[in-house]
Short mmCIF file of C-alpha atoms in Angstrom, two decimals:
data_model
loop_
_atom_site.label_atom_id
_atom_site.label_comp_id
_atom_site.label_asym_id
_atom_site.label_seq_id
_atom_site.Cartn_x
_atom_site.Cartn_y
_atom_site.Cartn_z
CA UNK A 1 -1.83 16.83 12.94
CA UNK A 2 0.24 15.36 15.93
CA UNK A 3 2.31 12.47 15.90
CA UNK A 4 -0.39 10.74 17.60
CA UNK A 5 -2.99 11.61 14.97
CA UNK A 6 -0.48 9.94 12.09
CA UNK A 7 0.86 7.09 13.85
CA UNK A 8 -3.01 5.98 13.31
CA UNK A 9 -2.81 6.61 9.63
CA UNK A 10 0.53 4.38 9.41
CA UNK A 11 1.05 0.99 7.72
CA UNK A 12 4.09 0.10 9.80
CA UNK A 13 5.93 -1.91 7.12
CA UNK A 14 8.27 -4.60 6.79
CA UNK A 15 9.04 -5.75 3.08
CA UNK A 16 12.69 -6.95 2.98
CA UNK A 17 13.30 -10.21 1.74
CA UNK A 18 15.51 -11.32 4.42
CA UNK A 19 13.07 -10.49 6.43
CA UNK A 20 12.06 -13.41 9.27
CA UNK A 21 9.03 -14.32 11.32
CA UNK A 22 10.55 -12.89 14.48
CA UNK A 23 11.32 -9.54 13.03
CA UNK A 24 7.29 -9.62 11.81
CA UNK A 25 6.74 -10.14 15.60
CA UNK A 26 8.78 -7.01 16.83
CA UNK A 27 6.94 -5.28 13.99
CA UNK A 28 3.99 -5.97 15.54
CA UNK A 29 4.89 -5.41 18.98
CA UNK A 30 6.34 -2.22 17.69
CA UNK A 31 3.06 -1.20 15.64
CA UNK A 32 0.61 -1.92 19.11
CA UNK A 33 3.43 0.21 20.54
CA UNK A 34 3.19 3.00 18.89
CA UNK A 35 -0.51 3.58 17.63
CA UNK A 36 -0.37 2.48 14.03
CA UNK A 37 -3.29 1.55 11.89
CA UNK A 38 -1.62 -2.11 10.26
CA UNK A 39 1.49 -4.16 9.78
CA UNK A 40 2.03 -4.36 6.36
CA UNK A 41 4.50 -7.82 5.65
CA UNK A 42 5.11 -10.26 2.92
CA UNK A 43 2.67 -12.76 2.03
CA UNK A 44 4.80 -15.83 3.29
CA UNK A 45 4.78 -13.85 6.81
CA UNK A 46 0.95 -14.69 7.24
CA UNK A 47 -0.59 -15.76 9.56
CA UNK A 48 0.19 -12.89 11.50
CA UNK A 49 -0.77 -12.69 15.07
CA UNK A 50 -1.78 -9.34 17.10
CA UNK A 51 -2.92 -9.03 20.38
CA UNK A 52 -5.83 -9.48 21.35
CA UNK A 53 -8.00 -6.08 21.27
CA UNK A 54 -5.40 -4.09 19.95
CA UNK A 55 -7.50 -3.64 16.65
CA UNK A 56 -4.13 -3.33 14.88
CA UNK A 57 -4.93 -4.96 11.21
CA UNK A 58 -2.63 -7.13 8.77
CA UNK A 59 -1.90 -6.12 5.18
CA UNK A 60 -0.14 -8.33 2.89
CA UNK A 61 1.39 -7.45 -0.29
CA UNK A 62 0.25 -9.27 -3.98
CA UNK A 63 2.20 -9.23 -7.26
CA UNK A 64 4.66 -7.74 -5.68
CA UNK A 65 6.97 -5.87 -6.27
CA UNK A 66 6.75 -5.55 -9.94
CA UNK A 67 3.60 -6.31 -10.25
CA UNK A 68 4.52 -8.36 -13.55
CA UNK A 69 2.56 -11.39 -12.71
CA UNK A 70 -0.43 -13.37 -14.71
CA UNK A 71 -3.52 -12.30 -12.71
CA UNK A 72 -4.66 -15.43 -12.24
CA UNK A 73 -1.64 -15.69 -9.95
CA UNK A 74 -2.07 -12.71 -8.43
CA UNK A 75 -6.02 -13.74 -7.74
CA UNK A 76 -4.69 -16.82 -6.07
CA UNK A 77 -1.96 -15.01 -3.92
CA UNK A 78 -4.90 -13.01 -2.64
CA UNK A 79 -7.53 -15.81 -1.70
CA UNK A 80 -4.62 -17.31 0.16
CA UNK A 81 -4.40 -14.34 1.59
CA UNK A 82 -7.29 -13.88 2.76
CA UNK A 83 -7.68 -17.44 3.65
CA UNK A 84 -4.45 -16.73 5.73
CA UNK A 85 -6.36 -13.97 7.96
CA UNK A 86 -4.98 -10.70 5.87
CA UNK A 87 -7.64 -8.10 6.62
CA UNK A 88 -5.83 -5.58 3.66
CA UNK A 89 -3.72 -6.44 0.14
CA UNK A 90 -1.58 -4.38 -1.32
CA UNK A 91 -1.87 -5.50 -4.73
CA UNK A 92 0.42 -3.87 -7.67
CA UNK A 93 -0.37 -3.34 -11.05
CA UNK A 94 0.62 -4.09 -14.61
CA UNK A 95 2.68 -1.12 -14.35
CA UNK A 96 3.98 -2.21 -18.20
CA UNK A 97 0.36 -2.16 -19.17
CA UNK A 98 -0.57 1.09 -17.75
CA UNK A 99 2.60 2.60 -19.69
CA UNK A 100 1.25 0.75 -23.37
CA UNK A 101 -2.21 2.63 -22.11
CA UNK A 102 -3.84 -0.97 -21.72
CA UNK A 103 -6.35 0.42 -18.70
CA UNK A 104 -8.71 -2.35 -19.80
CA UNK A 105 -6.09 -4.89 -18.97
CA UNK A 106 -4.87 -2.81 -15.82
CA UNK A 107 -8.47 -2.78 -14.78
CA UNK A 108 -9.17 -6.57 -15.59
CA UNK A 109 -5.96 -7.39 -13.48
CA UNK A 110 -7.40 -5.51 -10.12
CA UNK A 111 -11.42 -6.84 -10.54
CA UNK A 112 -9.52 -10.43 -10.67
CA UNK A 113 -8.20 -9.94 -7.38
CA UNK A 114 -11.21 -7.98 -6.14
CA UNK A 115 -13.20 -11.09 -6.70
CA UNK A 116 -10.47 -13.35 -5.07
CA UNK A 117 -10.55 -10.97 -2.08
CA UNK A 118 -13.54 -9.80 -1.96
CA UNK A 119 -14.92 -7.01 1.00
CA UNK A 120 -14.28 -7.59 4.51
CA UNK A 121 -10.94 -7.25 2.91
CA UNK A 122 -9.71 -4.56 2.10
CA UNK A 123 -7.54 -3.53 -1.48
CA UNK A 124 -5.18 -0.97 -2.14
CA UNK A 125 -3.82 -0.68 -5.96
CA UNK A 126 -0.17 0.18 -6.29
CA UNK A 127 -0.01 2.29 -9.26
CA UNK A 128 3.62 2.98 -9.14
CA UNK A 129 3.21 6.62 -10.12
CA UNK A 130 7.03 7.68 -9.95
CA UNK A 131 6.71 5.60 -13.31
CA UNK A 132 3.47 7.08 -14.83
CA UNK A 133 2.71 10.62 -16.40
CA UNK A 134 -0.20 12.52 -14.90
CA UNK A 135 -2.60 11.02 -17.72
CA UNK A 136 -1.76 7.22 -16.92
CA UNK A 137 -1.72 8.39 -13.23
CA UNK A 138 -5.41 9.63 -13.85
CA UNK A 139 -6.59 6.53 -15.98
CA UNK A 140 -5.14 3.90 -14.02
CA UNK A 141 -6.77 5.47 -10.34
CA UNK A 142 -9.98 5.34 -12.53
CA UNK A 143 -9.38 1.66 -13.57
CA UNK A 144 -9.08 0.77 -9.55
CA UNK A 145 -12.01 2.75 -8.66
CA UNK A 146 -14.35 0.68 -11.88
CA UNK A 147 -12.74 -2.77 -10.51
CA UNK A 148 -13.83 -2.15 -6.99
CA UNK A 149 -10.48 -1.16 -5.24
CA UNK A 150 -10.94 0.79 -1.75
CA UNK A 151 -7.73 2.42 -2.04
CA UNK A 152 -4.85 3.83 -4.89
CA UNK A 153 -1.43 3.42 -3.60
CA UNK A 154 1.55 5.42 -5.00
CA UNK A 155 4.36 3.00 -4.95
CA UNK A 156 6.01 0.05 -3.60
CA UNK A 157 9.01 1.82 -3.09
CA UNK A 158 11.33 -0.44 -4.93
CA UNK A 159 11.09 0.92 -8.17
CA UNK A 160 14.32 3.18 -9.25
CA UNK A 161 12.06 5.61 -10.59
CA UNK A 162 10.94 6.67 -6.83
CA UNK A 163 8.35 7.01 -4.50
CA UNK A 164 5.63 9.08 -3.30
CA UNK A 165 5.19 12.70 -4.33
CA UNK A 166 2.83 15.18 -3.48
CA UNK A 167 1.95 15.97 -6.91
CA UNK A 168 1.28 12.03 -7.61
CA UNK A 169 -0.61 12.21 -4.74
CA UNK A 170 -2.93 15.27 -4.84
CA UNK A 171 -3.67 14.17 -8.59
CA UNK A 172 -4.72 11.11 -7.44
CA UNK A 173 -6.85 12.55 -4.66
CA UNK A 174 -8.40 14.53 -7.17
CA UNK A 175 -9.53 11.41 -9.56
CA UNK A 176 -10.57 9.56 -6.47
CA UNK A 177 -12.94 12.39 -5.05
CA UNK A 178 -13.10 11.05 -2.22
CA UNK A 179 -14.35 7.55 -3.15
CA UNK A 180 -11.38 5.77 -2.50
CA UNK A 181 -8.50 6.21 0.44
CA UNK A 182 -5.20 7.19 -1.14
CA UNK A 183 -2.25 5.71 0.18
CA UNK A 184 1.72 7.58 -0.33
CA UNK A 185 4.39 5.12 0.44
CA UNK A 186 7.71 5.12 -0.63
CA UNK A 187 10.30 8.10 1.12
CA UNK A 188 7.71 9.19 3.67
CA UNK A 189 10.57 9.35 6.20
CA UNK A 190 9.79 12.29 8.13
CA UNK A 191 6.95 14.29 10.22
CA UNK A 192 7.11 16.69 7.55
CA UNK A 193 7.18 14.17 4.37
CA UNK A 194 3.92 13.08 6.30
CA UNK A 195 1.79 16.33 6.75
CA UNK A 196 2.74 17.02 3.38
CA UNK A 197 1.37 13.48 1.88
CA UNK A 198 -1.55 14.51 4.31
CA UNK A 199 -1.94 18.22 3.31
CA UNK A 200 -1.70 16.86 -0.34
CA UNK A 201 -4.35 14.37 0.19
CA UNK A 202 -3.34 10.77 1.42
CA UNK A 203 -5.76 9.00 4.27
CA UNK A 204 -3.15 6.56 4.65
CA UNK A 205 0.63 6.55 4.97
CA UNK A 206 3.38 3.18 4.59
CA UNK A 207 5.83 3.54 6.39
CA UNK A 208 8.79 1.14 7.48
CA UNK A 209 10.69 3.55 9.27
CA UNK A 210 7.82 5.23 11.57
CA UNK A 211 8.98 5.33 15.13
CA UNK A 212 12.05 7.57 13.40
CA UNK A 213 8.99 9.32 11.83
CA UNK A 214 7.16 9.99 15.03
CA UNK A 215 10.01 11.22 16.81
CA UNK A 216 10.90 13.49 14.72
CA UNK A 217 13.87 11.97 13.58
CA UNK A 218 15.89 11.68 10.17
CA UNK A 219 15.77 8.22 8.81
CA UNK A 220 18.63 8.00 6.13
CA UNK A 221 18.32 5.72 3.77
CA UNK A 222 16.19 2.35 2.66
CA UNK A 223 14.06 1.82 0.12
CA UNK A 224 10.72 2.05 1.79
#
């Protein structure tokens, strides 16, 4: 694939804290700039404006980033969400509850926002899978798929264990079958990091750093 070809499979990303509304406006102006599929921002970012025709969409990240939230709370961070003109959400799992091998709970926590959120909008699970073995990897992208996700995420890309790998993501390709889009995030810093996500599987790609990315470029560093 060309640069072009990925830059429409990007989430261009902005998750830092410090983060402020006109930063979320370059980000946009950046994204229409260079082809990508979304902005991806922090729920107290929305609403989010893009220009008119551009078809560039909003994501917005729930439970995030640990993911260690009631799901009630997560529910209502997504129907605000949504209220709040986010066409994706980027919700995270009970990555503590996919570890005990809870998938009922895991699976309860993701229909709860499904029904918050429900389709136009689009939901991505992040699984977290630097953190899982292949077998919670396997049970949890099940979970998603009975709750009535559209997507499994790898990571958020804060977690010290890491992010994306092409293992965690052909595995989860595999469980998915197709069903579901699969979404690596977390280190895809480079052309190559992308094909390989690509090659492995993923139909989507988060990236914060991607005009670095699409040039060709090294991005050292940061988390996402």
């Amino acid at each position: 694939m060309n640069a072009h070809d990925i830059a429409g499979m990007i989430d261009h990303t902005l998750l830092k804290p410090e983060a402020t509304h006109a930063d979320v406006a370059a980000l946009v102006e950046e994204a229409v700039a260079l082809g990508t599929y979304s902005v991806c921002v922090s729920p107290n970012m929305l609403p989010v404006t893009v220009p008119e025709g551009s078809g560039l969409k909003v994501a917005v990240v729930c439970g995030f980033p640990s993911g260690a939230h009631d799901s009630r709370v997560k529910a209502a961070e997504a129907a605000l969400a949504a209220e709040n003109g986010a066409d994706e959400i980027d919700m995270v799992i009970s990555v503590g509850a996919a570890i005990e091998g809870d998938f009922e709970r895991v699976e309860a926590d993701i229909a709860a926002v499904r029904e918050a959120a429900p389709h136009p909008v689009l939901l991505k699970v992040i699984i977290e899978s630097a953190a899982l073995d292949d077998t919670q990897i396997v049970e949890v992208c099940r979970a998603a798929e009975r709750a009535g996700a559209d997507f499994v995420k790898t990571s958020t890309g804060f977690h010290p264990a890491g992010g994306a790998s092409v293992h965690a993501v052909a595995l989860m390709a595999q469980t998915v079958g197709g069903r579901l889009g699969v979404k690596a995030s977390g280190g895809v810093r480079t052309l190559a990091d992308a094909q390989a996500m690509i090659d492995a599987g993923a139909t989507r790609l988060g990236v914060s750093g991607t005009r670095a990315l699409l040039a060709g470029e090294q991005r050292a560093g940061g988390a996402y």
